[in-house]
Short mmCIF file of C-alpha atoms in Angstrom, two decimals:
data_model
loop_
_atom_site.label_atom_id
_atom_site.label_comp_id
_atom_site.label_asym_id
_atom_site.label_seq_id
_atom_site.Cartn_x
_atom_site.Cartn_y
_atom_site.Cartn_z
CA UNK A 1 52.26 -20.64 83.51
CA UNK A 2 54.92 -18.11 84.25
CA UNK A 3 55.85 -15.99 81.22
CA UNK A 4 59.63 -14.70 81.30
CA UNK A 5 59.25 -11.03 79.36
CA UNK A 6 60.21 -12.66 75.93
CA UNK A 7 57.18 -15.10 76.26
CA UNK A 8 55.02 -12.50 77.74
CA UNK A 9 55.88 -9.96 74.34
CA UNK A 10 55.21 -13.12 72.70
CA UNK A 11 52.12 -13.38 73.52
CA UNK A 12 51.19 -9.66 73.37
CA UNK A 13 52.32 -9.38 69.51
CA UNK A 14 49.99 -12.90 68.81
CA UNK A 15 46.99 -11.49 70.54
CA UNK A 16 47.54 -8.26 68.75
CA UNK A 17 47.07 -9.76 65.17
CA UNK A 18 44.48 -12.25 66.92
CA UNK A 19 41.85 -10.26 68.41
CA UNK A 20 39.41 -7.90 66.66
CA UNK A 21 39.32 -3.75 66.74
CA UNK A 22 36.70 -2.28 69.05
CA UNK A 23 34.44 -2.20 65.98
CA UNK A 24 34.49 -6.29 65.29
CA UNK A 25 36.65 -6.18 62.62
CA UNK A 26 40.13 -7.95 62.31
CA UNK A 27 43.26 -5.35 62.82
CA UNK A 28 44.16 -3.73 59.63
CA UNK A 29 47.94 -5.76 58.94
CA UNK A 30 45.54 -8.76 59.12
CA UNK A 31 43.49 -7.64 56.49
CA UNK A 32 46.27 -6.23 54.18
CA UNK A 33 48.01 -9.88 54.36
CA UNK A 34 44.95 -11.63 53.76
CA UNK A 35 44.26 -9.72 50.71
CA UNK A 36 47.54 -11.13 49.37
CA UNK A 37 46.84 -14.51 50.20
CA UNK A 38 48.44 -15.62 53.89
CA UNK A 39 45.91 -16.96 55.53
CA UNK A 40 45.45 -15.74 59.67
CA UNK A 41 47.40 -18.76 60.84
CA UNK A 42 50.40 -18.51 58.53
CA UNK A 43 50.41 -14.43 59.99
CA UNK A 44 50.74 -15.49 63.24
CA UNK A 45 52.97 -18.11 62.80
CA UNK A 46 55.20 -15.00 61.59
CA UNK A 47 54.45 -13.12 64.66
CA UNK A 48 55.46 -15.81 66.60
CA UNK A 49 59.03 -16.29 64.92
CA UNK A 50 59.33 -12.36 64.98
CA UNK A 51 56.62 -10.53 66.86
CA UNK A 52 57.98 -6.84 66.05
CA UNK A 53 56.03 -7.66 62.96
CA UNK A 54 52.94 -7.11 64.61
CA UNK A 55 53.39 -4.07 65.27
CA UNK A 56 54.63 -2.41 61.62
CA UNK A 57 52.47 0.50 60.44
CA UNK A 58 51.01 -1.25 56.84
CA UNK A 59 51.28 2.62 55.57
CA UNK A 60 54.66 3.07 56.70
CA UNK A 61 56.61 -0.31 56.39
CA UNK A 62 54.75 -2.85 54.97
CA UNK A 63 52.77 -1.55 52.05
CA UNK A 64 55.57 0.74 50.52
CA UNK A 65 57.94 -2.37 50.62
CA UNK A 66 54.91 -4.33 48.89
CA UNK A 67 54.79 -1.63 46.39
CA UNK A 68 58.51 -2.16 45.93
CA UNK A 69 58.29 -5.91 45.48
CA UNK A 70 55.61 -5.81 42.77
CA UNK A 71 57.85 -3.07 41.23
CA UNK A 72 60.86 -5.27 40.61
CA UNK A 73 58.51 -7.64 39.08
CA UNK A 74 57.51 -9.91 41.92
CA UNK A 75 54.08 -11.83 41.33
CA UNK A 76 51.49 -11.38 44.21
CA UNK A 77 51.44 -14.75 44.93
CA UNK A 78 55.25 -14.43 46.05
CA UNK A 79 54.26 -11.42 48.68
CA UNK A 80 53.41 -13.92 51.14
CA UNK A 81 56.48 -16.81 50.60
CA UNK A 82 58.64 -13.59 51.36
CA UNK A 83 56.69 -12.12 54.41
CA UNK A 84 57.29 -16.01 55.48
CA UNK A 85 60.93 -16.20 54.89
CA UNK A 86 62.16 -12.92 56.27
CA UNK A 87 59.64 -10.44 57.79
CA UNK A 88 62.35 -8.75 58.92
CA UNK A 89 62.35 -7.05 55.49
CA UNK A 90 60.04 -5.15 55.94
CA UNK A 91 61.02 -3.30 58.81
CA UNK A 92 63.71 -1.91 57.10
CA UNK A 93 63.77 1.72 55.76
CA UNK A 94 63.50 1.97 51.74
CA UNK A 95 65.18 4.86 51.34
CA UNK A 96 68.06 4.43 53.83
CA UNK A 97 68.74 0.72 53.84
CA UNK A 98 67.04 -1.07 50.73
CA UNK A 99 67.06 0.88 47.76
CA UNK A 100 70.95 2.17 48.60
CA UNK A 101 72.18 -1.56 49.15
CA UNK A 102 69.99 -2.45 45.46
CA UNK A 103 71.85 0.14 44.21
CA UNK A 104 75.37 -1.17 45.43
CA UNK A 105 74.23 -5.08 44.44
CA UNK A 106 73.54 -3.59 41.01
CA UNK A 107 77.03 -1.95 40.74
CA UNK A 108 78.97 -4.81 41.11
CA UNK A 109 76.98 -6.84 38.75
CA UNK A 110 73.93 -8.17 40.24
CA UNK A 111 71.29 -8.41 37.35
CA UNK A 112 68.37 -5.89 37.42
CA UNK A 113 66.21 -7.82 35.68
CA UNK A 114 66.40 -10.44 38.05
CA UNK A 115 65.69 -8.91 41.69
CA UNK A 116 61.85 -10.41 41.59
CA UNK A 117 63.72 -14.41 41.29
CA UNK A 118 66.46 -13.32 43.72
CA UNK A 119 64.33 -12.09 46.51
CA UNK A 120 61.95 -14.49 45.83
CA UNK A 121 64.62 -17.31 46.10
CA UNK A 122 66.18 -15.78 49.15
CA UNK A 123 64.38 -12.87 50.57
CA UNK A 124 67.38 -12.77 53.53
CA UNK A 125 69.96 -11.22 50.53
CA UNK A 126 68.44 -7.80 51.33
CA UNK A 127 68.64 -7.97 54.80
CA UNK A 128 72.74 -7.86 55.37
CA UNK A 129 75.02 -4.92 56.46
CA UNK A 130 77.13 -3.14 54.05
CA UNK A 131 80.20 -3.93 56.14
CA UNK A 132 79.08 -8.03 55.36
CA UNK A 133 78.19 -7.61 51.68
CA UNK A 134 81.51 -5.71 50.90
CA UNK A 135 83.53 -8.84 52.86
CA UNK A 136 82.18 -11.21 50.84
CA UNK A 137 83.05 -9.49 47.78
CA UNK A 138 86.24 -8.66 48.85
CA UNK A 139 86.96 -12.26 49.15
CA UNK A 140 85.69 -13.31 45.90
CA UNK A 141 87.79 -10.36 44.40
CA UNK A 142 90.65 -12.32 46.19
CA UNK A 143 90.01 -15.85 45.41
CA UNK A 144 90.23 -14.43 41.67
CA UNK A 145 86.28 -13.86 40.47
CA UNK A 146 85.86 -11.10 38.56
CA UNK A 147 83.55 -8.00 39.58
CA UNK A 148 81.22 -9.19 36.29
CA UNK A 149 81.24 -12.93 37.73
CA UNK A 150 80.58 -11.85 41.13
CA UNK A 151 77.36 -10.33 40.20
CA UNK A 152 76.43 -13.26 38.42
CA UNK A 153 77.24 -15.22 41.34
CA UNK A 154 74.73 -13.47 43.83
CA UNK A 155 72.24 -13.13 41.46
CA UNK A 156 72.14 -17.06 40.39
CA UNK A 157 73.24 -18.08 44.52
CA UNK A 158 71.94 -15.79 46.41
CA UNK A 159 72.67 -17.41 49.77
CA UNK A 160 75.72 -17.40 48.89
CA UNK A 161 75.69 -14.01 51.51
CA UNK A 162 74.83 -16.14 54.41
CA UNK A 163 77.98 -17.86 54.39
CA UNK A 164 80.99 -16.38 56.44
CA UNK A 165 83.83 -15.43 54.90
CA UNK A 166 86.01 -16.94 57.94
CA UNK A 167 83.97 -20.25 58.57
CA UNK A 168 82.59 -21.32 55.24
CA UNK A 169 84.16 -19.70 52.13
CA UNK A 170 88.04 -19.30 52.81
CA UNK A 171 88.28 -22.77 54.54
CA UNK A 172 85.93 -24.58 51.67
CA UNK A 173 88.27 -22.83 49.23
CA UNK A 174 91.69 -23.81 51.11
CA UNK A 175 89.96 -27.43 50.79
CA UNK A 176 88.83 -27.78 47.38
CA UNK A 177 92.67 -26.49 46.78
CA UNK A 178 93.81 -28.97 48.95
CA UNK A 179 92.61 -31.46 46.27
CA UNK A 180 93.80 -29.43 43.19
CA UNK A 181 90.64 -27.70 42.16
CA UNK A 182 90.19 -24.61 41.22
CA UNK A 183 88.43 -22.47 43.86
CA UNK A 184 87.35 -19.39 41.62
CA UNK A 185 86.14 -21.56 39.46
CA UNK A 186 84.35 -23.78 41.29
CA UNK A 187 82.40 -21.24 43.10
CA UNK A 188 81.29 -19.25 39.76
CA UNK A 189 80.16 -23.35 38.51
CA UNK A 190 78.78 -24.32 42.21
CA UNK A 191 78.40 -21.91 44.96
CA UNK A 192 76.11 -24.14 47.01
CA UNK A 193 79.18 -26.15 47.69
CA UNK A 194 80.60 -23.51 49.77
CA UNK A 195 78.10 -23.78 52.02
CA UNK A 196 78.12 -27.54 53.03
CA UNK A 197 80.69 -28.97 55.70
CA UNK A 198 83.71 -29.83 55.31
CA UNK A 199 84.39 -32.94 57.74
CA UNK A 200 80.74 -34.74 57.06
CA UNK A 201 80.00 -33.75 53.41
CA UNK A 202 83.04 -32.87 51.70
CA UNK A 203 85.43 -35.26 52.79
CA UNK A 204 83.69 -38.36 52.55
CA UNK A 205 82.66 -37.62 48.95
CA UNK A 206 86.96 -37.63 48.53
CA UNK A 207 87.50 -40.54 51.12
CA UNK A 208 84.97 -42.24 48.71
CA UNK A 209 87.23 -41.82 45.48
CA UNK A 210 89.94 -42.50 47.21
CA UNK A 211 89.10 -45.84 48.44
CA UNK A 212 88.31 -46.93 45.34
CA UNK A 213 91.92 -46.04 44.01
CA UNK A 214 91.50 -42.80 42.33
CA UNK A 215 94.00 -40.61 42.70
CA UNK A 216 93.78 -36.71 44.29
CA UNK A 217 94.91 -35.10 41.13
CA UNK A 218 92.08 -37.15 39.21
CA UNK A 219 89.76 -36.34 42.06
CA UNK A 220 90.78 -32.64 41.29
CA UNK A 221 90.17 -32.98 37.63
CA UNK A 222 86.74 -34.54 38.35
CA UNK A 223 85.87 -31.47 40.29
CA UNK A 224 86.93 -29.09 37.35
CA UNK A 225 84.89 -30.78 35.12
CA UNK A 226 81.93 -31.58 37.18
CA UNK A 227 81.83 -28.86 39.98
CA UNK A 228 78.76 -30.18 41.51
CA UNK A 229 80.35 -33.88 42.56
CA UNK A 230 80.47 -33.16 46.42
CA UNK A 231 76.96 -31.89 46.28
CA UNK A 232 75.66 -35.17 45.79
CA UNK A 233 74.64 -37.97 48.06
CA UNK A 234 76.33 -41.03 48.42
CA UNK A 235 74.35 -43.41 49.57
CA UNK A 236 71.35 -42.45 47.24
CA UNK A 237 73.58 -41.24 44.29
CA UNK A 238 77.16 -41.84 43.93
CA UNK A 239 77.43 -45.76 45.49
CA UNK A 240 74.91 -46.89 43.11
CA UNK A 241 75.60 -45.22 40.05
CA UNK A 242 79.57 -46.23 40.81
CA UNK A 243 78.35 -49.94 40.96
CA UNK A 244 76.53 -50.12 38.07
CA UNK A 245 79.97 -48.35 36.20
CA UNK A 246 81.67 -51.55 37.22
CA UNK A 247 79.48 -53.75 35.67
CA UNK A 248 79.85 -51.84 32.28
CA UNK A 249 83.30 -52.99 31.77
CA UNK A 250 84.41 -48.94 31.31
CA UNK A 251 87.99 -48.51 31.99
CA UNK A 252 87.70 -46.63 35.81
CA UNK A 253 89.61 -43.16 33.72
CA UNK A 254 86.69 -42.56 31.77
CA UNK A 255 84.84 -41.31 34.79
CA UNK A 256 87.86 -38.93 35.51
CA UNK A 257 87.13 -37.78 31.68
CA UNK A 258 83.42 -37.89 32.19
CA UNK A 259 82.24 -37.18 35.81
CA UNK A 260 78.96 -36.10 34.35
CA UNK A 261 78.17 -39.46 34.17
CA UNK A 262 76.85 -39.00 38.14
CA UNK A 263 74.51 -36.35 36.95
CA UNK A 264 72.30 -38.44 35.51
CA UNK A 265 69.46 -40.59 36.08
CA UNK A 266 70.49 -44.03 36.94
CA UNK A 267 66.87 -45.85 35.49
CA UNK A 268 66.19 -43.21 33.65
CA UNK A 269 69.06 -42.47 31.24
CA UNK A 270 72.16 -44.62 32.17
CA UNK A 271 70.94 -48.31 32.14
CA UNK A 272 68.36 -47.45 29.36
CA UNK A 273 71.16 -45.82 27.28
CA UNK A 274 74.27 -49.17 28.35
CA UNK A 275 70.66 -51.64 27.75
CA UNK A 276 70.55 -50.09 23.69
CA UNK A 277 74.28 -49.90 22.93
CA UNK A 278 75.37 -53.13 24.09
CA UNK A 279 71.86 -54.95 22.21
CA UNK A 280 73.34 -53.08 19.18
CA UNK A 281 76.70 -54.30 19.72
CA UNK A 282 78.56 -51.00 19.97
CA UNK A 283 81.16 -49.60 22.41
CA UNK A 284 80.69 -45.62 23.15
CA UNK A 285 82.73 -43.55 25.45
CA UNK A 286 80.64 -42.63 28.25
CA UNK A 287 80.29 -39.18 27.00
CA UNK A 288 79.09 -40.25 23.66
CA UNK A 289 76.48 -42.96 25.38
CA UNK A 290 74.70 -40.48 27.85
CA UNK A 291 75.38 -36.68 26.90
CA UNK A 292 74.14 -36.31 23.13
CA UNK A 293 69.87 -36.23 22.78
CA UNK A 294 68.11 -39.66 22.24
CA UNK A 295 67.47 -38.61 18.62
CA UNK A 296 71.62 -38.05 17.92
CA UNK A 297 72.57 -41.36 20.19
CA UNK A 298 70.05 -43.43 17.57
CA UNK A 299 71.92 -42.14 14.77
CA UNK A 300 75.47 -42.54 16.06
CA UNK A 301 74.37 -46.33 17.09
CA UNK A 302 72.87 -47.14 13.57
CA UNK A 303 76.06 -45.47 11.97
CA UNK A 304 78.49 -47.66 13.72
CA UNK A 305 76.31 -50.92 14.55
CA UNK A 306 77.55 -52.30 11.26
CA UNK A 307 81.16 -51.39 11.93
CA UNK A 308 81.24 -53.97 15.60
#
């Protein structure tokens, strides 16, 4: 086999956490990450997605940033997820990169308290330029989030930084617009929406409505109330929960009042729920039948079973 010089580092950085020291004993990053749990397969799958990592000094990059980790509160079973994810983290300085970009996450409202679930979630959110954090914040300053809401933004959606401002986030929130909801606060409700396309899973969740006759403005109101409607799937989640409404006799405007009624369970909540009202002989609003606890919908059914 001929190895171009990418292949041929390649193969360098594998055999470098592969083969033991002159002494018989495995090389010391090896070691460190087994302590923590990766096994020596899952550490040179890493080297083989980013073999640079094979050759950080454990007393210079990878333990201090390990330290740091544990620090903020993350568990040592998460060291290794996190080495996974982004071992590019660790190869960047504390003192010059990390701690001044934690600093500037914490000043426009990115919760403390919470770095060990953030990085954990997404250990990337650490990893982008100044220049790229500051864009996206701009924007969200622009589409009208406030510097509080922003914070809690990242620190609930954290990937929210891999999206671009130009290719995801402005055109998502000229679209959502488009259909008369309201951007700012749609992406403080459901960031994750900003990140999914617009031609194969936005639209069709719309195209959807609007074949069966709903309107855009009601579409728009459905996305106010219920921000995370275009997140879902239709073949598994909308289609057969908006079949079953039309068996239920419901007027098709209560699901513009009540779009939460495609957040839940189809076996598990709505038919049980429509089975126990209708055996009772009562008519609730769709709110009333699925949102209240099972304790609360047994009392409103016994309270107006004698009244229908």
């Amino acid at each position: 086999m001929i190895l171009t010089p990418t292949s041929s580092n390649k193969q360098k950085a594998i055999a470098r956490v592969s083969t033991p020291t002159s002494g018989g004993a495995l090389p010391e990053l090896v070691l460190y990450l087994l302590d923590y749990g990766m096994d020596h397969e899952e550490i040179k799958n890493v080297v083989r997605k980013f073999p640079a990592f094979a050759y950080y000094n454990v007393d210079r990059k990878i333990k201090p940033l390990v330290e740091l980790l544990l620090e903020l509160g993350v568990p040592r079973s998460g060291i290794p997820g996190i080495i996974r994810k982004r071992p590019q983290l660790c190869g960047i300085s504390l003192t010059d990169n990390l701690k001044p970009m934690m600093a500037y996450m914490e000043n426009i409202g990115v919760n403390k308290a919470q770095w060990s679930k953030v990085i954990c979630r997404f250990p990337a959110f650490l990893t982008y330029s100044r220049q790229k954090v500051e864009m996206t914040v701009s924007y969200l300053t622009e589409l009208g989030v406030s510097k509080e809401n922003i914070g809690k933004i990242l620190t609930r959606c954290p990937h929210l930084m891999s999206y671009s401002v130009n290719d995801n986030l402005r055109p998502t929130a000229d679209y959502f617009r488009s259909i008369g909801a309201d951007a700012a606060s749609l992406i403080q409700k459901c960031p994750q929406a900003f990140g999914l396309n617009i031609e194969s899973k936005l639209k069709p969740i719309t195209e959807f409505f609007l074949e069966r006759e709903f309107s855009i403005e009601e579409i728009g109101i459905m996305v106010n109330r219920f921000g995370i409607i275009h997140t879902l799937s239709l073949q598994e989640n909308l289609i057969p929960k908006y079949e079953y409404f039309l068996t239920m006799g419901y007027p098709r405007y209560e699901l513009v009042k009540f779009p939460q009624y495609f957040g839940y369970s189809l076996e598990q909540r709505i038919k049980p729920r429509y089975a126990r009202m209708t055996g009772c002989g009562v008519r609730l609003i769709l709110n009333q039948m699925l949102s209240v606890s099972e304790t609360r919908f047994e009392e409103i059914l016994q309270k107006k079973s004698g009244g229908f």
